[in-house]
C-alpha positions as a printed NumPy array, in Angstrom:
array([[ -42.591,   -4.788,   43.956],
       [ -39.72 ,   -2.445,   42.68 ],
       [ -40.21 ,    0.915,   43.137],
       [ -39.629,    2.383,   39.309],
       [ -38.781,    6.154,   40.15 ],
       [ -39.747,    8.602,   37.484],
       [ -36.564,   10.845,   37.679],
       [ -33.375,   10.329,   36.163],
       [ -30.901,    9.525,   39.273],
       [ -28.46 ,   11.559,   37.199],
       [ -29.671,   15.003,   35.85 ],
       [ -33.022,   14.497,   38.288],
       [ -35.096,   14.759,   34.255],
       [ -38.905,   13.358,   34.912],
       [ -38.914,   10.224,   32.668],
       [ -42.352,    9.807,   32.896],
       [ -43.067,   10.366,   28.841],
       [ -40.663,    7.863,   28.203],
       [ -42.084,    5.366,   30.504],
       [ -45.625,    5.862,   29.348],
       [ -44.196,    5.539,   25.588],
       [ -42.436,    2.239,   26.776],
       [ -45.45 ,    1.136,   28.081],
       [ -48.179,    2.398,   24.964],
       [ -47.721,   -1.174,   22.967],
       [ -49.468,   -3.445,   25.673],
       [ -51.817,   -0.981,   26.461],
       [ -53.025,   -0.914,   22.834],
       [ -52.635,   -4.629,   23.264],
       [ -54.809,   -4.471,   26.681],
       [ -57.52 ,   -2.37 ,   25.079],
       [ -57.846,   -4.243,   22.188],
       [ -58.118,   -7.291,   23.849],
       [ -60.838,   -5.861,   26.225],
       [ -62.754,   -4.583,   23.082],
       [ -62.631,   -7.968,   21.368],
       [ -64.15 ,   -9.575,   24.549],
       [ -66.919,   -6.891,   24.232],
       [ -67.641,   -7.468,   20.994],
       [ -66.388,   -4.397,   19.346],
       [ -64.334,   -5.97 ,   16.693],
       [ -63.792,   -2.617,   14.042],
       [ -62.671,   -0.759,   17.116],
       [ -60.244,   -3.395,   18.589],
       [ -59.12 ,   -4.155,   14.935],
       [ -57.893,   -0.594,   15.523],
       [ -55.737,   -1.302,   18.905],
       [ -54.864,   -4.793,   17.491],
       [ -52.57 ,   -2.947,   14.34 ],
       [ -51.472,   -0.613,   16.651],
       [ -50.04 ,   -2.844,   19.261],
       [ -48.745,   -5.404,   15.949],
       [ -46.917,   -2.528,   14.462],
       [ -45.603,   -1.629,   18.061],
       [ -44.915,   -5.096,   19.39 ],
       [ -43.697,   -6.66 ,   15.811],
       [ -41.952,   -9.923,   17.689],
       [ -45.063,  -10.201,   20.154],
       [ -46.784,  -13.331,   18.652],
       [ -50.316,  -12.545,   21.591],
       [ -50.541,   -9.418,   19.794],
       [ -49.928,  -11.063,   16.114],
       [ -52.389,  -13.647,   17.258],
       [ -55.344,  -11.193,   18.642],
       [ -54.813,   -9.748,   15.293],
       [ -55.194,  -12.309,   12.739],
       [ -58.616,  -13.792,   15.6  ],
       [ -59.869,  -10.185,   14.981],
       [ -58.731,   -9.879,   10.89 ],
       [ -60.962,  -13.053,   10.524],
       [ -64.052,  -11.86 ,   12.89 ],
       [ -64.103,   -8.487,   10.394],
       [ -64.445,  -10.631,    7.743],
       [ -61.131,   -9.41 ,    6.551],
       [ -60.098,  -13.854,    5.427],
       [ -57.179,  -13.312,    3.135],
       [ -55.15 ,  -10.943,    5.587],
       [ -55.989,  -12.732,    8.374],
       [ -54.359,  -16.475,    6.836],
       [ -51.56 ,  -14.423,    6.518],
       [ -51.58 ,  -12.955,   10.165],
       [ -52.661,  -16.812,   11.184],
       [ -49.137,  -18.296,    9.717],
       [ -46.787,  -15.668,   10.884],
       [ -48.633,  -15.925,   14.429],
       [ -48.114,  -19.774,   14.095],
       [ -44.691,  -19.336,   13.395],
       [ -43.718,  -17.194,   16.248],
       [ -45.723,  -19.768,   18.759],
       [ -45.679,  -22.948,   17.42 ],
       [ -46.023,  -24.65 ,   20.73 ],
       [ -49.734,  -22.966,   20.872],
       [ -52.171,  -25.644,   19.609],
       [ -55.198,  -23.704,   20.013],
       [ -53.619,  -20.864,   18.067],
       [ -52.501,  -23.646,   15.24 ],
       [ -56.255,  -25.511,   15.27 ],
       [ -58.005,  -21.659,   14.707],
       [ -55.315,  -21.201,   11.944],
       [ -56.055,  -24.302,   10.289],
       [ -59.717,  -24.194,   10.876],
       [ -59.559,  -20.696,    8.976],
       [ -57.784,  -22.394,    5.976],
       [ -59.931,  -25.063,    5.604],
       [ -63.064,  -22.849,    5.689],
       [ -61.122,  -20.583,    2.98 ],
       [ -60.461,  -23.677,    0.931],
       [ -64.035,  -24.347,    1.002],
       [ -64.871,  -20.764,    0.284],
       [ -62.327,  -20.962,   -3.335],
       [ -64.062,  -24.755,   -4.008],
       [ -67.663,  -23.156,   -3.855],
       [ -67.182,  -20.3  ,   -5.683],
       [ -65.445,  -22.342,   -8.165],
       [ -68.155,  -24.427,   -8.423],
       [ -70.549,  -21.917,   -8.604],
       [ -68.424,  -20.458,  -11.568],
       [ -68.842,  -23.529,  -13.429],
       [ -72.152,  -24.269,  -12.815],
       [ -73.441,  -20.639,  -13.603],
       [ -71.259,  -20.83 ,  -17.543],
       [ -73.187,  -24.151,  -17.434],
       [ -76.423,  -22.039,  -17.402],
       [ -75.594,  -19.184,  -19.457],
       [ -74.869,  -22.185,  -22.203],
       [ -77.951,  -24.047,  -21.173],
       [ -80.108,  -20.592,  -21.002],
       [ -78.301,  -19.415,  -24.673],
       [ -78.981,  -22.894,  -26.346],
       [ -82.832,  -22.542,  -25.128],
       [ -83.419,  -19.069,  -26.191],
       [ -81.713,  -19.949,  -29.837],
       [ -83.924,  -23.093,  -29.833],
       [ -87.104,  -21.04 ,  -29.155],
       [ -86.418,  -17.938,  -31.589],
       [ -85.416,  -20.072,  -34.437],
       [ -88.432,  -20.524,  -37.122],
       [ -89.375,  -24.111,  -37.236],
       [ -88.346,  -25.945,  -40.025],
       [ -91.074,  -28.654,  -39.658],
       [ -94.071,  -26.599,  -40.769],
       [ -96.058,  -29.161,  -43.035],
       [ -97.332,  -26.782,  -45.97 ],
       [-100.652,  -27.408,  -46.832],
       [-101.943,  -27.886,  -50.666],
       [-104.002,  -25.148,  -51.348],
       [-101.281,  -22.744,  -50.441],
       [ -99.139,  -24.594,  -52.78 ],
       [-101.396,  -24.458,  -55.35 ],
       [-101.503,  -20.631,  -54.567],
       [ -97.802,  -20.319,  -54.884],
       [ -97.516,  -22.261,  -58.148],
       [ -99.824,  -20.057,  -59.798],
       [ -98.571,  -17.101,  -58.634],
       [ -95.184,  -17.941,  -59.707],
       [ -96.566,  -19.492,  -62.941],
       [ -98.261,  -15.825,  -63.654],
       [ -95.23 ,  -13.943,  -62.72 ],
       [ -93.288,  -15.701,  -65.409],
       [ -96.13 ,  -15.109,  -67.707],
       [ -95.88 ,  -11.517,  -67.001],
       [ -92.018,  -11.286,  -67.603],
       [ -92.289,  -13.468,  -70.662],
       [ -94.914,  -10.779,  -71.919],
       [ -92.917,   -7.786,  -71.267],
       [ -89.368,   -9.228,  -72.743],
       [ -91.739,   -9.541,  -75.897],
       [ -92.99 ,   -6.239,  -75.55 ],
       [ -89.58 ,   -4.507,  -75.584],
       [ -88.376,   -6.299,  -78.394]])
């Protein structure tokens, strides 16, 4: 083991602030990591962006990151995270299986909701062709006679009335 003095050989300075800032990135790395395993997947989303934005070419810490994206439910950020984690370790099959496993199930997702879309304009049409069908008056109504009859002498009187009052006037 190397012993890592904490004082500038130079100017005798203590460098311990800078190693601790040196060393900050894996231990956001470390502790989100140890929160994922725990369960605590809001909190080590937290360390996860952290160590990501402090470790930008460190594909573990891109890869913990997109794992924990996904377990937040957070899908469309975390495809993203998947494929630039893929890129930086493309030798990592497990890594490129949970990628692909996540873009299959988000595939799904798009072809379900899709469906549902459809089949829910489907029922609005169905639903809008049934209540236009029920609240239109029926046009097959047989009329019966004596209400004919009715109707024929009421109009017959009504004409009888007019024809009497054009007289009248004139």
């Amino acid at each position: 083991m190397l012993f890592r003095s904490n004082r500038c050989p130079g100017c005798g300075v203590d460098l311990t602030p800078i190693h601790r800032v040196r060393e900050l990135p894996m231990q956001q790395f470390r502790e989100a990591f140890a929160l994922a395993r725990l369960g605590k997947c809001e909190e080590a989303l937290i360390y996860a962006a952290a160590a990501v934005a402090l470790l930008p070419g460190v594909a573990r810490a891109r890869a913990l990151y997109a794992k924990l994206l996904w377990n937040c439910g957070l899908h469309a950020v975390s495809l993203a995270e998947f494929d630039r984690a893929v890129q930086a370790l493309p030798a990592d099959d497990q890594l490129r299986r949970d990628a692909q496993q996540a873009k299959s199930w988000a595939n799904r997702q798009r072809w379900i909701s899709a469906a549902l879309r459809s089949v829910a304009g489907v029922a609005l049409l169905a639903c809008t062709y049934m209540v236009a069908t029920l609240l239109r008056p029926p046009s097959n109504i047989m009329l019966d006679a004596p209400l004919l009859v009715k109707a024929r002498v009421s109009a017959r009187s009504e004409e009888h009335t007019s024809e009497l009052q054009s007289r009248q006037s004139i």
